[in-house]
Amino acid sequence: MNNNDNNNNNNNNNNNNNNNNNNNNNNNNNNNNNNNNNNNNNNNNNNNNNNNNNNNNNNNNNNNNNNNNNNNNNNNNNNNNNNNKNNNNNNNNNNNNNNNNNNNNNNNNNNNNNNNNNNKNNN
């Protein structure tokens, strides 16, 4: 009887130990799973952050390019305006010179005519 009791006790102890071991294994597995999940979440977050950063960089680059293009367009417009002004000024100057030449020619013609008339009258 005593032996049977001892055997039963031993069996019970073994069963308890096995149960404890199983529980520990389950806990370890759960912990590992949790750790893996956390790592995956962290990786996903990092990837998202990287994607966001890349998008921001791309947007910034696009904005910079647009600004540069706008500046170039403005500069070109300014240059064109300046060229047009210069051309207008040159045209005006040429017109003035032509007018002056015409006036001088007219004056010379008038003077010649007057001289001719004077000469005729004197003769």
C-alpha positions as protocol buffer text, in pm:
chain_id: "A"
residue {
  index: 1
  type: MET
  ca { x: 0 y: 0 z: 0 }
}
residue {
  index: 2
  type: ASN
  ca { x: 266 y: 236 z: 85 }
}
residue {
  index: 3
  type: ASN
  ca { x: 443 y: 160 z: -236 }
}
residue {
  index: 4
  type: ASN
  ca { x: 131 y: 228 z: -429 }
}
residue {
  index: 5
  type: ASP
  ca { x: 87 y: 555 z: -257 }
}
residue {
  index: 6
  type: ASN
  ca { x: 440 y: 652 z: -331 }
}
residue {
  index: 7
  type: ASN
  ca { x: 399 y: 556 z: -691 }
}
residue {
  index: 8
  type: ASN
  ca { x: 84 y: 759 z: -715 }
}
residue {
  index: 9
  type: ASN
  ca { x: 253 y: 1055 z: -558 }
}
residue {
  index: 10
  type: ASN
  ca { x: 544 y: 1023 z: -795 }
}
residue {
  index: 11
  type: ASN
  ca { x: 310 y: 1002 z: -1089 }
}
residue {
  index: 12
  type: ASN
  ca { x: 123 y: 1306 z: -970 }
}
residue {
  index: 13
  type: ASN
  ca { x: 446 y: 1496 z: -925 }
}
residue {
  index: 14
  type: ASN
  ca { x: 560 y: 1397 z: -1270 }
}
residue {
  index: 15
  type: ASN
  ca { x: 231 y: 1504 z: -1416 }
}
residue {
  index: 16
  type: ASN
  ca { x: 254 y: 1834 z: -1237 }
}
residue {
  index: 17
  type: ASN
  ca { x: 606 y: 1885 z: -1361 }
}
residue {
  index: 18
  type: ASN
  ca { x: 501 y: 1804 z: -1713 }
}
residue {
  index: 19
  type: ASN
  ca { x: 214 y: 2047 z: -1687 }
}
residue {
  index: 20
  type: ASN
  ca { x: 445 y: 2314 z: -1558 }
}
residue {
  index: 21
  type: ASN
  ca { x: 687 y: 2249 z: -1837 }
}
residue {
  index: 22
  type: ASN
  ca { x: 409 y: 2269 z: -2089 }
}
residue {
  index: 23
  type: ASN
  ca { x: 289 y: 2593 z: -1941 }
}
residue {
  index: 24
  type: ASN
  ca { x: 638 y: 2734 z: -1951 }
}
residue {
  index: 25
  type: ASN
  ca { x: 677 y: 2630 z: -2311 }
}
residue {
  index: 26
  type: ASN
  ca { x: 348 y: 2789 z: -2399 }
}
residue {
  index: 27
  type: ASN
  ca { x: 447 y: 3108 z: -2225 }
}
residue {
  index: 28
  type: ASN
  ca { x: 777 y: 3112 z: -2406 }
}
residue {
  index: 29
  type: ASN
  ca { x: 603 y: 3059 z: -2736 }
}
residue {
  index: 30
  type: ASN
  ca { x: 361 y: 3337 z: -2662 }
}
residue {
  index: 31
  type: ASN
  ca { x: 645 y: 3567 z: -2569 }
}
residue {
  index: 32
  type: ASN
  ca { x: 827 y: 3480 z: -2887 }
}
residue {
  index: 33
  type: ASN
  ca { x: 517 y: 3543 z: -3090 }
}
residue {
  index: 34
  type: ASN
  ca { x: 467 y: 3876 z: -2921 }
}
residue {
  index: 35
  type: ASN
  ca { x: 825 y: 3969 z: -2986 }
}
residue {
  index: 36
  type: ASN
  ca { x: 791 y: 3874 z: -3349 }
}
residue {
  index: 37
  type: ASN
  ca { x: 476 y: 4077 z: -3380 }
}
residue {
  index: 38
  type: ASN
  ca { x: 643 y: 4374 z: -3221 }
}
residue {
  index: 39
  type: ASN
  ca { x: 937 y: 4343 z: -3454 }
}
residue {
  index: 40
  type: ASN
  ca { x: 707 y: 4322 z: -3752 }
}
residue {
  index: 41
  type: ASN
  ca { x: 518 y: 4627 z: -3636 }
}
residue {
  index: 42
  type: ASN
  ca { x: 840 y: 4817 z: -3588 }
}
residue {
  index: 43
  type: ASN
  ca { x: 957 y: 4719 z: -3932 }
}
residue {
  index: 44
  type: ASN
  ca { x: 629 y: 4828 z: -4082 }
}
residue {
  index: 45
  type: ASN
  ca { x: 648 y: 5158 z: -3901 }
}
residue {
  index: 46
  type: ASN
  ca { x: 1002 y: 5212 z: -4021 }
}
residue {
  index: 47
  type: ASN
  ca { x: 901 y: 5133 z: -4375 }
}
residue {
  index: 48
  type: ASN
  ca { x: 611 y: 5373 z: -4352 }
}
residue {
  index: 49
  type: ASN
  ca { x: 836 y: 5643 z: -4216 }
}
residue {
  index: 50
  type: ASN
  ca { x: 1085 y: 5586 z: -4492 }
}
residue {
  index: 51
  type: ASN
  ca { x: 813 y: 5603 z: -4752 }
}
residue {
  index: 52
  type: ASN
  ca { x: 682 y: 5924 z: -4603 }
}
residue {
  index: 53
  type: ASN
  ca { x: 1029 y: 6072 z: -4601 }
}
residue {
  index: 54
  type: ASN
  ca { x: 1081 y: 5973 z: -4961 }
}
residue {
  index: 55
  type: ASN
  ca { x: 749 y: 6126 z: -5058 }
}
residue {
  index: 56
  type: ASN
  ca { x: 836 y: 6446 z: -4876 }
}
residue {
  index: 57
  type: ASN
  ca { x: 1172 y: 6460 z: -5046 }
}
residue {
  index: 58
  type: ASN
  ca { x: 1012 y: 6407 z: -5382 }
}
residue {
  index: 59
  type: ASN
  ca { x: 759 y: 6679 z: -5314 }
}
residue {
  index: 60
  type: ASN
  ca { x: 1033 y: 6915 z: -5206 }
}
residue {
  index: 61
  type: ASN
  ca { x: 1232 y: 6839 z: -5518 }
}
residue {
  index: 62
  type: ASN
  ca { x: 928 y: 6899 z: -5733 }
}
residue {
  index: 63
  type: ASN
  ca { x: 860 y: 7227 z: -5560 }
}
residue {
  index: 64
  type: ASN
  ca { x: 1218 y: 7334 z: -5607 }
}
residue {
  index: 65
  type: ASN
  ca { x: 1205 y: 7243 z: -5973 }
}
residue {
  index: 66
  type: ASN
  ca { x: 883 y: 7437 z: -6016 }
}
residue {
  index: 67
  type: ASN
  ca { x: 1032 y: 7737 z: -5842 }
}
residue {
  index: 68
  type: ASN
  ca { x: 1340 y: 7720 z: -6061 }
}
residue {
  index: 69
  type: ASN
  ca { x: 1125 y: 7697 z: -6371 }
}
residue {
  index: 70
  type: ASN
  ca { x: 919 y: 7994 z: -6260 }
}
residue {
  index: 71
  type: ASN
  ca { x: 1231 y: 8195 z: -6191 }
}
residue {
  index: 72
  type: ASN
  ca { x: 1370 y: 8107 z: -6532 }
}
residue {
  index: 73
  type: ASN
  ca { x: 1046 y: 8207 z: -6697 }
}
residue {
  index: 74
  type: ASN
  ca { x: 1043 y: 8535 z: -6511 }
}
residue {
  index: 75
  type: ASN
  ca { x: 1400 y: 8605 z: -6611 }
}
residue {
  index: 76
  type: ASN
  ca { x: 1321 y: 8525 z: -6973 }
}
residue {
  index: 77
  type: ASN
  ca { x: 1021 y: 8754 z: -6964 }
}
residue {
  index: 78
  type: ASN
  ca { x: 1226 y: 9032 z: -6814 }
}
residue {
  index: 79
  type: ASN
  ca { x: 1494 y: 8986 z: -7077 }
}
residue {
  index: 80
  type: ASN
  ca { x: 1235 y: 8994 z: -7352 }
}
residue {
  index: 81
  type: ASN
  ca { x: 1081 y: 9308 z: -7211 }
}
residue {
  index: 82
  type: ASN
  ca { x: 1419 y: 9474 z: -7191 }
}
residue {
  index: 83
  type: ASN
  ca { x: 1500 y: 9375 z: -7546 }
}
residue {
  index: 84
  type: ASN
  ca { x: 1170 y: 9515 z: -7665 }
}
residue {
  index: 85
  type: LYS
  ca { x: 1235 y: 9842 z: -7487 }
}
residue {
  index: 86
  type: ASN
  ca { x: 1579 y: 9865 z: -7638 }
}
residue {
  index: 87
  type: ASN
  ca { x: 1440 y: 9795 z: -7983 }
}
residue {
  index: 88
  type: ASN
  ca { x: 1176 y: 10060 z: -7938 }
}
residue {
  index: 89
  type: ASN
  ca { x: 1434 y: 10309 z: -7824 }
}
residue {
  index: 90
  type: ASN
  ca { x: 1652 y: 10228 z: -8121 }
}
residue {
  index: 91
  type: ASN
  ca { x: 1359 y: 10269 z: -8357 }
}
residue {
  index: 92
  type: ASN
  ca { x: 1270 y: 10601 z: -8202 }
}
residue {
  index: 93
  type: ASN
  ca { x: 1626 y: 10719 z: -8233 }
}
residue {
  index: 94
  type: ASN
  ca { x: 1638 y: 10615 z: -8595 }
}
residue {
  index: 95
  type: ASN
  ca { x: 1314 y: 10794 z: -8664 }
}
residue {
  index: 96
  type: ASN
  ca { x: 1441 y: 11107 z: -8498 }
}
residue {
  index: 97
  type: ASN
  ca { x: 1760 y: 11093 z: -8699 }
}
residue {
  index: 98
  type: ASN
  ca { x: 1565 y: 11050 z: -9020 }
}
residue {
  index: 99
  type: ASN
  ca { x: 1343 y: 11343 z: -8934 }
}
residue {
  index: 100
  type: ASN
  ca { x: 1644 y: 11558 z: -8858 }
}
residue {
  index: 101
  type: ASN
  ca { x: 1804 y: 11460 z: -9187 }
}
residue {
  index: 102
  type: ASN
  ca { x: 1487 y: 11541 z: -9374 }
}
residue {
  index: 103
  type: ASN
  ca { x: 1461 y: 11876 z: -9204 }
}
residue {
  index: 104
  type: ASN
  ca { x: 1820 y: 11954 z: -9288 }
}
residue {
  index: 105
  type: ASN
  ca { x: 1767 y: 11859 z: -9647 }
}
residue {
  index: 106
  type: ASN
  ca { x: 1460 y: 12076 z: -9666 }
}
residue {
  index: 107
  type: ASN
  ca { x: 1646 y: 12364 z: -9515 }
}
residue {
  index: 108
  type: ASN
  ca { x: 1929 y: 12318 z: -9760 }
}
residue {
  index: 109
  type: ASN
  ca { x: 1688 y: 12308 z: -10050 }
}
residue {
  index: 110
  type: ASN
  ca { x: 1518 y: 12621 z: -9930 }
}
residue {
  index: 111
  type: ASN
  ca { x: 1847 y: 12795 z: -9892 }
}
residue {
  index: 112
  type: ASN
  ca { x: 1952 y: 12691 z: -10239 }
}
residue {
  index: 113
  type: ASN
  ca { x: 1627 y: 12813 z: -10383 }
}
residue {
  index: 114
  type: ASN
  ca { x: 1662 y: 13144 z: -10206 }
}
residue {
  index: 115
  type: ASN
  ca { x: 2017 y: 13180 z: -10330 }
}
residue {
  index: 116
  type: ASN
  ca { x: 1911 y: 13103 z: -10681 }
}
residue {
  index: 117
  type: ASN
  ca { x: 1634 y: 13356 z: -10664 }
}
residue {
  index: 118
  type: ASN
  ca { x: 1865 y: 13615 z: -10524 }
}
residue {
  index: 119
  type: ASN
  ca { x: 2113 y: 13552 z: -10798 }
}
residue {
  index: 120
  type: LYS
  ca { x: 1847 y: 13584 z: -11063 }
}
residue {
  index: 121
  type: ASN
  ca { x: 1726 y: 13908 z: -10915 }
}
residue {
  index: 122
  type: ASN
  ca { x: 2074 y: 14044 z: -10895 }
}
residue {
  index: 123
  type: ASN
  ca { x: 2146 y: 13957 z: -11252 }
}
